[in-house]
CSV table of N, CA, C and O in Angstrom, one decimal:
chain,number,residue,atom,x,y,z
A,172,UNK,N,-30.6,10.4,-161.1
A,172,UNK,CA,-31.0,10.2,-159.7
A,172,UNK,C,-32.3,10.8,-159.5
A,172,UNK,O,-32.6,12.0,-159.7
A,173,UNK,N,-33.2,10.0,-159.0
A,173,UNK,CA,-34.7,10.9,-158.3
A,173,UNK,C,-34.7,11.5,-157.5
A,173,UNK,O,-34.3,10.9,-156.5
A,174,UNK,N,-35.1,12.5,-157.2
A,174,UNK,CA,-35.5,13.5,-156.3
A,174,UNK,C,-36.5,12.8,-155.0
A,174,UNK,O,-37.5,12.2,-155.2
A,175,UNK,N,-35.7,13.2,-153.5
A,175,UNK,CA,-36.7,12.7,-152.7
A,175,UNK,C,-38.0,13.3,-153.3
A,175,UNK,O,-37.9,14.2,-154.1
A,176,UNK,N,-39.5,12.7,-152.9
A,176,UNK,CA,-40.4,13.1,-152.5
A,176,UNK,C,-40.8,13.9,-150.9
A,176,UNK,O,-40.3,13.5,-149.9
A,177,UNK,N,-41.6,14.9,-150.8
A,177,UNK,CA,-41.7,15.5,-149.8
A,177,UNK,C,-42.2,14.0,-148.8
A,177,UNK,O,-42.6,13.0,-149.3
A,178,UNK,N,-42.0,14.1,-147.5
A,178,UNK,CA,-42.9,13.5,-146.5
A,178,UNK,C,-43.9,14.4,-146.4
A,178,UNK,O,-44.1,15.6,-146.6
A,179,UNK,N,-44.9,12.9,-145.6
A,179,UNK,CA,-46.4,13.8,-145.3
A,179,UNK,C,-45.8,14.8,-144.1
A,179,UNK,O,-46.0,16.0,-144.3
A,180,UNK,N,-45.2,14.4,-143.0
A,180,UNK,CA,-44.9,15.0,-142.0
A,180,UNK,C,-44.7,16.5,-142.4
A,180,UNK,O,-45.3,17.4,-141.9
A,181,UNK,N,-43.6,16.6,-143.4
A,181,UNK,CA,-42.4,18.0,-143.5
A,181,UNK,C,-43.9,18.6,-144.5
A,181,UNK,O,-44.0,19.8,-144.2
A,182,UNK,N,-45.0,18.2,-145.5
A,182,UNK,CA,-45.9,19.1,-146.1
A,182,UNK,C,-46.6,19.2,-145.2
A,182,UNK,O,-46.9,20.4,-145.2
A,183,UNK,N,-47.5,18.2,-143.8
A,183,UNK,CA,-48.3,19.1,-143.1
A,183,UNK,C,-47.4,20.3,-142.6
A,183,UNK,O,-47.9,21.5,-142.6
A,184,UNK,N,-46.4,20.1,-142.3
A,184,UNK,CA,-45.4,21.5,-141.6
A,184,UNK,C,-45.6,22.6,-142.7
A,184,UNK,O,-45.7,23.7,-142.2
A,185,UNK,N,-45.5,22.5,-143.7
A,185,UNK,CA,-45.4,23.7,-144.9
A,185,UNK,C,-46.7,23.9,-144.5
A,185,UNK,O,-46.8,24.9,-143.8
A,186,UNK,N,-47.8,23.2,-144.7
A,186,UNK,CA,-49.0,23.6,-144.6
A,186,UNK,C,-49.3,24.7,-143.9
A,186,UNK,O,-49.5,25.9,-144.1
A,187,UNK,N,-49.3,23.7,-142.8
A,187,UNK,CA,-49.4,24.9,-141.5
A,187,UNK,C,-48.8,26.2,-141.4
A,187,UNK,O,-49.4,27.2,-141.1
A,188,UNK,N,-47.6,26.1,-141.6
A,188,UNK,CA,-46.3,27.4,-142.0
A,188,UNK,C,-47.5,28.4,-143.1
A,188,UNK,O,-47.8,29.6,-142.8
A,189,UNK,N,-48.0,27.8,-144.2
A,189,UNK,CA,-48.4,28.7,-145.0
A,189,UNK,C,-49.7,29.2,-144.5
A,189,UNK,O,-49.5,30.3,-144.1
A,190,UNK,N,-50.9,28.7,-144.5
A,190,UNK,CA,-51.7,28.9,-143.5
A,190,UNK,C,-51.6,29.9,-143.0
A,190,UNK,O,-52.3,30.9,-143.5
A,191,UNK,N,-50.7,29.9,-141.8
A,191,UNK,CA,-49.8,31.3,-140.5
A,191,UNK,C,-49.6,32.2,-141.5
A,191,UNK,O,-50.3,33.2,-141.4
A,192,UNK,N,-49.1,32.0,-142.2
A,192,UNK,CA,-48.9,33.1,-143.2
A,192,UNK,C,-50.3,34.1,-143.4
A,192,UNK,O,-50.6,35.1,-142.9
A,193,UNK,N,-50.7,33.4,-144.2
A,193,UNK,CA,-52.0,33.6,-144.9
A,193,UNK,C,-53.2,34.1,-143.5
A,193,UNK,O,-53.9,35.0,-143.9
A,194,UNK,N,-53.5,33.8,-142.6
A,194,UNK,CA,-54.0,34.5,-141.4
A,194,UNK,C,-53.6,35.2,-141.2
A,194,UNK,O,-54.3,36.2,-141.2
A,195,UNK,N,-52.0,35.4,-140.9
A,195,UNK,CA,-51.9,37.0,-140.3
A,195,UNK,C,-51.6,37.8,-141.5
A,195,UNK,O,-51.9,39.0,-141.2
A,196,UNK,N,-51.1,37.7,-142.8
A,196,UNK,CA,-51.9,38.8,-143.7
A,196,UNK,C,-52.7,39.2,-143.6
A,196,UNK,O,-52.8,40.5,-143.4
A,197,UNK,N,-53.9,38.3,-143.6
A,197,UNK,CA,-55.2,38.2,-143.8
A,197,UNK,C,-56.0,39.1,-142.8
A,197,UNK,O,-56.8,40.0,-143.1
A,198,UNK,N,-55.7,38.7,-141.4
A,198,UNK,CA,-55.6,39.8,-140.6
A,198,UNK,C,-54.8,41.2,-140.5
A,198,UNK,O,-55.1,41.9,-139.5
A,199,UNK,N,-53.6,41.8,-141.5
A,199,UNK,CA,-53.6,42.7,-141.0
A,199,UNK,C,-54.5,44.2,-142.5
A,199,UNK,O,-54.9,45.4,-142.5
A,200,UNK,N,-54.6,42.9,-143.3
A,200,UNK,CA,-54.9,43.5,-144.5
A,200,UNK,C,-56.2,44.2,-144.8
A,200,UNK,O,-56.5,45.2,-145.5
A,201,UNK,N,-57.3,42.8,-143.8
A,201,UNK,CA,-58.8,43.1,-142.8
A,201,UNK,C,-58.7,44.7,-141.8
A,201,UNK,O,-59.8,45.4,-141.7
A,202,UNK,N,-57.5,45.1,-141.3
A,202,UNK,CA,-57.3,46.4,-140.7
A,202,UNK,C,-56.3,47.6,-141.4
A,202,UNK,O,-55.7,48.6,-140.9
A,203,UNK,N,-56.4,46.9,-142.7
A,203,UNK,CA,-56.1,48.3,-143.4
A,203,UNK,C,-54.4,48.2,-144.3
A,203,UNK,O,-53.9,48.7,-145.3
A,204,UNK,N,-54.0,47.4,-143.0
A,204,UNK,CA,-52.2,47.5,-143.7
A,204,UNK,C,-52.0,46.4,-144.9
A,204,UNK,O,-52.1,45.2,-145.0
A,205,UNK,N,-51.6,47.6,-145.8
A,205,UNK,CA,-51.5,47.0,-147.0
A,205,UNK,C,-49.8,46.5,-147.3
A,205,UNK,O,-49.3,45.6,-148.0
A,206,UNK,N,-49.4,47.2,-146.7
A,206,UNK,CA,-47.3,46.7,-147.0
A,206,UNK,C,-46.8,46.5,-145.5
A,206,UNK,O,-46.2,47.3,-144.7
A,207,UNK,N,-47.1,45.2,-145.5
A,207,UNK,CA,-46.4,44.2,-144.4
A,207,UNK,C,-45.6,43.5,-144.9
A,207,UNK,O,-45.8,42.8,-145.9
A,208,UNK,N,-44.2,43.8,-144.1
A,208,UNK,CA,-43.7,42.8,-143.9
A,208,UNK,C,-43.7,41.5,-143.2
A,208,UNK,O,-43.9,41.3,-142.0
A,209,UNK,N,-43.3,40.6,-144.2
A,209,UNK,CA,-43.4,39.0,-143.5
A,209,UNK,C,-42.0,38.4,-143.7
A,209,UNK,O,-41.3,38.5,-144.7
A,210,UNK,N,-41.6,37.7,-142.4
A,210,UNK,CA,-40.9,37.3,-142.2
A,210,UNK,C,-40.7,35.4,-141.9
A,210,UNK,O,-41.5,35.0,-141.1
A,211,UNK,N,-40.0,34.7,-142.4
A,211,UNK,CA,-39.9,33.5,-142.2
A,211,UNK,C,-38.4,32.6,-141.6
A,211,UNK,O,-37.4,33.2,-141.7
A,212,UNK,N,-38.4,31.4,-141.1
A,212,UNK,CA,-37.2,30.8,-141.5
A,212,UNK,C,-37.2,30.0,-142.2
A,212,UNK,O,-36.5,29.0,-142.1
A,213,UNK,N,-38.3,30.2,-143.3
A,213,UNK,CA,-38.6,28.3,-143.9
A,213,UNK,C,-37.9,29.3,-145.7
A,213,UNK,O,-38.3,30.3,-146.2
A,214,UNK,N,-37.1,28.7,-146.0
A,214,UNK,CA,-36.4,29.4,-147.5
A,214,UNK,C,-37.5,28.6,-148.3
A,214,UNK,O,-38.1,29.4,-149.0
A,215,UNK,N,-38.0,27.0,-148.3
A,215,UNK,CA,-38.7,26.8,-148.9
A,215,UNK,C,-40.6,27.8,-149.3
A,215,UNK,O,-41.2,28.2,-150.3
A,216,UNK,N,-40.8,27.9,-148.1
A,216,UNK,CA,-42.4,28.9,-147.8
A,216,UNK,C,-41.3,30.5,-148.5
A,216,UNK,O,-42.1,31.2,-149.2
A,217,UNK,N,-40.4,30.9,-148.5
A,217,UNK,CA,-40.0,32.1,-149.2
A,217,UNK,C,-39.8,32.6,-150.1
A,217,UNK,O,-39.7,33.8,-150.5
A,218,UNK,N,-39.6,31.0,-150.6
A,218,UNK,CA,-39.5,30.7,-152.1
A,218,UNK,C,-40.7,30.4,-152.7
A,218,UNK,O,-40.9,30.7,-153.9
A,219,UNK,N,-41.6,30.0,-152.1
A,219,UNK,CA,-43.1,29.6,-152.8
A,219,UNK,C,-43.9,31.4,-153.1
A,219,UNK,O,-44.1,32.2,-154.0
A,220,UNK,N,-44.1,31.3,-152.1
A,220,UNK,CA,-44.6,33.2,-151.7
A,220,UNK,C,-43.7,34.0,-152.8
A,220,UNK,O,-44.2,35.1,-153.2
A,221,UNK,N,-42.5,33.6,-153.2
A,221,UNK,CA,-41.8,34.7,-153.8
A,221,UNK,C,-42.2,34.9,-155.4
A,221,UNK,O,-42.3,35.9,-156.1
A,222,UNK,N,-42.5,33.5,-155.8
A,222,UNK,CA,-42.3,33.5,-157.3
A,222,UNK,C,-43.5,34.3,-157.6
A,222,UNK,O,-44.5,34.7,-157.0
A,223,UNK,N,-42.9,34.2,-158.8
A,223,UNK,CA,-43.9,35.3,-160.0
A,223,UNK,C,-45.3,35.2,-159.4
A,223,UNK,O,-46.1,35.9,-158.9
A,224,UNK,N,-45.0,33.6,-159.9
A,224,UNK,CA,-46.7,33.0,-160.1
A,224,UNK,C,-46.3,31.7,-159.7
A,224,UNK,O,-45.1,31.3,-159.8
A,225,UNK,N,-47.2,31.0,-159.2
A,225,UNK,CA,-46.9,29.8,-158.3
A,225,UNK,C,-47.7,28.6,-159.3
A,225,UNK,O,-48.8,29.0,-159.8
A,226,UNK,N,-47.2,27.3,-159.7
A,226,UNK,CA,-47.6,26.0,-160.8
A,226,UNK,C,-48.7,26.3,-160.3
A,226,UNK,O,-48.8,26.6,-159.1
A,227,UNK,N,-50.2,26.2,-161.3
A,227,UNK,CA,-51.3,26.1,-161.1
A,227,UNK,C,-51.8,24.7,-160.7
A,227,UNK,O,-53.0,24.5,-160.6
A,228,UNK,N,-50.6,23.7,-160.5
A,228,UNK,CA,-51.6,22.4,-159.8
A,228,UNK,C,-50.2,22.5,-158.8
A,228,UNK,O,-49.5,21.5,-159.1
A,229,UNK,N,-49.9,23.0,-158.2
A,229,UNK,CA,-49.4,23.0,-156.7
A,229,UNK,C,-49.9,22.7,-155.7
A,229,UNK,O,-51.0,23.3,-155.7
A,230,UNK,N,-49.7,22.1,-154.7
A,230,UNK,CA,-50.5,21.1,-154.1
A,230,UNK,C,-51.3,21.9,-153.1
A,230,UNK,O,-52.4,21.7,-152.5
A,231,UNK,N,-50.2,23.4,-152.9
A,231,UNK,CA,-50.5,24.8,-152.0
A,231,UNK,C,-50.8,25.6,-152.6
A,231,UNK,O,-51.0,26.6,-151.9
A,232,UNK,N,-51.0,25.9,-154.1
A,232,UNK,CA,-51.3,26.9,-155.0
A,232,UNK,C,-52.7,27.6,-154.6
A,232,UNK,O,-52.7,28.9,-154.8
A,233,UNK,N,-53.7,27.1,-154.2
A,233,UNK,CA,-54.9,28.0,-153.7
A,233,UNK,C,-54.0,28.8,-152.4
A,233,UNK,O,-53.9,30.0,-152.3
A,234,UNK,N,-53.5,28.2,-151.6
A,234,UNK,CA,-52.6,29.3,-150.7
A,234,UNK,C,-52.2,30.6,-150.7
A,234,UNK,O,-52.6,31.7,-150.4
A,235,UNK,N,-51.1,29.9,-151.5
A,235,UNK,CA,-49.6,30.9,-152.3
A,235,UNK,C,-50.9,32.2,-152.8
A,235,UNK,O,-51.2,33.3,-152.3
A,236,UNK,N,-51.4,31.6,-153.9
A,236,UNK,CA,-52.7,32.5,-154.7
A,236,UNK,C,-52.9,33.8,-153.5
A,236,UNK,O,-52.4,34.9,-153.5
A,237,UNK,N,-53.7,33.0,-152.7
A,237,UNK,CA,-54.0,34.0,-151.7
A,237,UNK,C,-52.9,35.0,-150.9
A,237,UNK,O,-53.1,36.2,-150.5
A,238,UNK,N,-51.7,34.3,-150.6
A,238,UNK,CA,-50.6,35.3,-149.8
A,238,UNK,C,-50.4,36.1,-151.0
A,238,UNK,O,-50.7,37.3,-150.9
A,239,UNK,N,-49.9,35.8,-152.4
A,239,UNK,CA,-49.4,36.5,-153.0
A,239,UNK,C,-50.8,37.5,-154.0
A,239,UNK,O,-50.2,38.5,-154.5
A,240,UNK,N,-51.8,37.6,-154.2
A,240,UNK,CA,-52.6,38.3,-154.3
A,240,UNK,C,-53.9,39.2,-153.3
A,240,UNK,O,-54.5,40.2,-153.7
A,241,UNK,N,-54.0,38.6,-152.2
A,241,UNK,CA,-54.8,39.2,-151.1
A,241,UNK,C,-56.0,38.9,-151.7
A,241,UNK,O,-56.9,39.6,-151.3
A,242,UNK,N,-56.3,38.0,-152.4
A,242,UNK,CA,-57.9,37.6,-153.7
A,242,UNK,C,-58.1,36.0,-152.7
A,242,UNK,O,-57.4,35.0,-152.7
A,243,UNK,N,-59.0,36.2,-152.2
A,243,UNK,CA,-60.0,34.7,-151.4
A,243,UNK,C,-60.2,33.8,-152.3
A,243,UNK,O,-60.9,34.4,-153.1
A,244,UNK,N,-59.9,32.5,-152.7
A,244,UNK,CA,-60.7,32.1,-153.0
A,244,UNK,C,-62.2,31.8,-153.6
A,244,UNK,O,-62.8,31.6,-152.5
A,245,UNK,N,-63.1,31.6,-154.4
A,245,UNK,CA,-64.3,31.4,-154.2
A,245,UNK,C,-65.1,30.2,-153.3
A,245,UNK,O,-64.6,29.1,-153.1
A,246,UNK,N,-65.7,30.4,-153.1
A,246,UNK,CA,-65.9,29.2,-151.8
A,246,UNK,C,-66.9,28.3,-152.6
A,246,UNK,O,-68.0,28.6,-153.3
A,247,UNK,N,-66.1,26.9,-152.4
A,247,UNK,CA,-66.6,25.9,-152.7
A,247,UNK,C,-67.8,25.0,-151.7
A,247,UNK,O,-68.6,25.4,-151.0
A,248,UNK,N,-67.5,23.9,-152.0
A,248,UNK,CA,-68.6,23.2,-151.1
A,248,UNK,C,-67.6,22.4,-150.1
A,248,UNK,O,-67.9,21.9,-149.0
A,249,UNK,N,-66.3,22.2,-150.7
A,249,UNK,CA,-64.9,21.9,-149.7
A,249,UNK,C,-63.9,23.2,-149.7
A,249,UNK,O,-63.4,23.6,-150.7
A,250,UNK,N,-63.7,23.5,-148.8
A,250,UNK,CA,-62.8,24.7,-148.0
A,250,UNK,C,-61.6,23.9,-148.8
A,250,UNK,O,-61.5,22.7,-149.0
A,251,UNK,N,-60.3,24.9,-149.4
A,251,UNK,CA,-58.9,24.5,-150.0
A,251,UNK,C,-58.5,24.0,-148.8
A,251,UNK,O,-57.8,23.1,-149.2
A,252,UNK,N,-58.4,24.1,-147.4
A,252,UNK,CA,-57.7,24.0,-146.1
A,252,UNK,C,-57.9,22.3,-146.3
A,252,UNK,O,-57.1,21.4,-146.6
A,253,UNK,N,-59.5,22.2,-146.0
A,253,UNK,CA,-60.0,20.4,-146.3
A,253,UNK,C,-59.3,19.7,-147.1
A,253,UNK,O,-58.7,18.7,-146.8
A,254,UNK,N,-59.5,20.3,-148.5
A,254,UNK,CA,-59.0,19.5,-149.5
A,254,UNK,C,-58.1,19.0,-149.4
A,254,UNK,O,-58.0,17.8,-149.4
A,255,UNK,N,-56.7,20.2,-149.2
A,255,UNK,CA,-55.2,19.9,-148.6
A,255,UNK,C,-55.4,18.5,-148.0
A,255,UNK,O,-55.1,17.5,-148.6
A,256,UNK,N,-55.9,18.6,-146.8
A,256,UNK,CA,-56.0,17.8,-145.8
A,256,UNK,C,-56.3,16.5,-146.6
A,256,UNK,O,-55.5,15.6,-146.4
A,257,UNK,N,-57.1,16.3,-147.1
A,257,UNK,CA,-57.4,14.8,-147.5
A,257,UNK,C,-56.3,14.4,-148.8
A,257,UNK,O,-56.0,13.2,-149.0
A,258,UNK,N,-55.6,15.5,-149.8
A,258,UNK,CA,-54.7,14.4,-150.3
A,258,UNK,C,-53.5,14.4,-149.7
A,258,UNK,O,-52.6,13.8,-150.2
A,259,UNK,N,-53.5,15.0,-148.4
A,259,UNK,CA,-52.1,14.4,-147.3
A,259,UNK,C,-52.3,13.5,-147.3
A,259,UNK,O,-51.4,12.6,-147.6
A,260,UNK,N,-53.8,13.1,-146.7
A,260,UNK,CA,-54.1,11.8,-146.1
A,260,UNK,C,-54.0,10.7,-147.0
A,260,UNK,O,-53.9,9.6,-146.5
A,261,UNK,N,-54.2,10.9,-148.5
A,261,UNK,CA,-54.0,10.0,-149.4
A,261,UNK,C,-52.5,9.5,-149.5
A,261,UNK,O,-52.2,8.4,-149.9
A,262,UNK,N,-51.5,10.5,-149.0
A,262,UNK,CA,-50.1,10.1,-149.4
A,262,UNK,C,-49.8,8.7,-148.6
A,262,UNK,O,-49.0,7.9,-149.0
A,263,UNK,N,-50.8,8.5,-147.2
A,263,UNK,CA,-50.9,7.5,-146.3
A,263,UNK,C,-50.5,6.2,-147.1
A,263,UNK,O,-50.6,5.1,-146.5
């Protein structure tokens, strides 16, 4: 049997969910606090964030990268946020 595929709908939601994430780290880590607790109700976003190491072609892996390392990306000439954004828009 095949596995649903995600909807665009439920990955823009992870998106965003992860994103949230990754800001308010990001913000508290900018003022110093280094062991925050984060809290979710999404088991999927708890499960991404949790592993070891997240698939290097995950569709959120520049994300995850960042919650789970506190390391920015290097900045391209497209923002990871954009990119996301357009192969959502491909699942169209």
């Amino acid at each position: 049997m095949l596995k649903a595929l995600p909807t665009v709908s439920s990955t823009r939601v992870l998106m965003a969910e992860l994103l949230a994430i990754r800001k308010g780290l990001s913000f508290a880590w900018a003022r110093g606090y280094n062991h925050v607790i984060c809290k979710s109700d999404s088991k999927v976003e708890v499960r991404l964030v949790s592993m070891e190491s997240c698939p290097q072609f995950h569709l959120f892996g520049a994300i995850i990268h960042v919650i789970q390392t506190k390391e920015e990306p290097v900045p391209t000439l497209m923002s990871f946020e954009k990119r996301i954004l357009e192969l959502i828009s491909l699942q169209n």
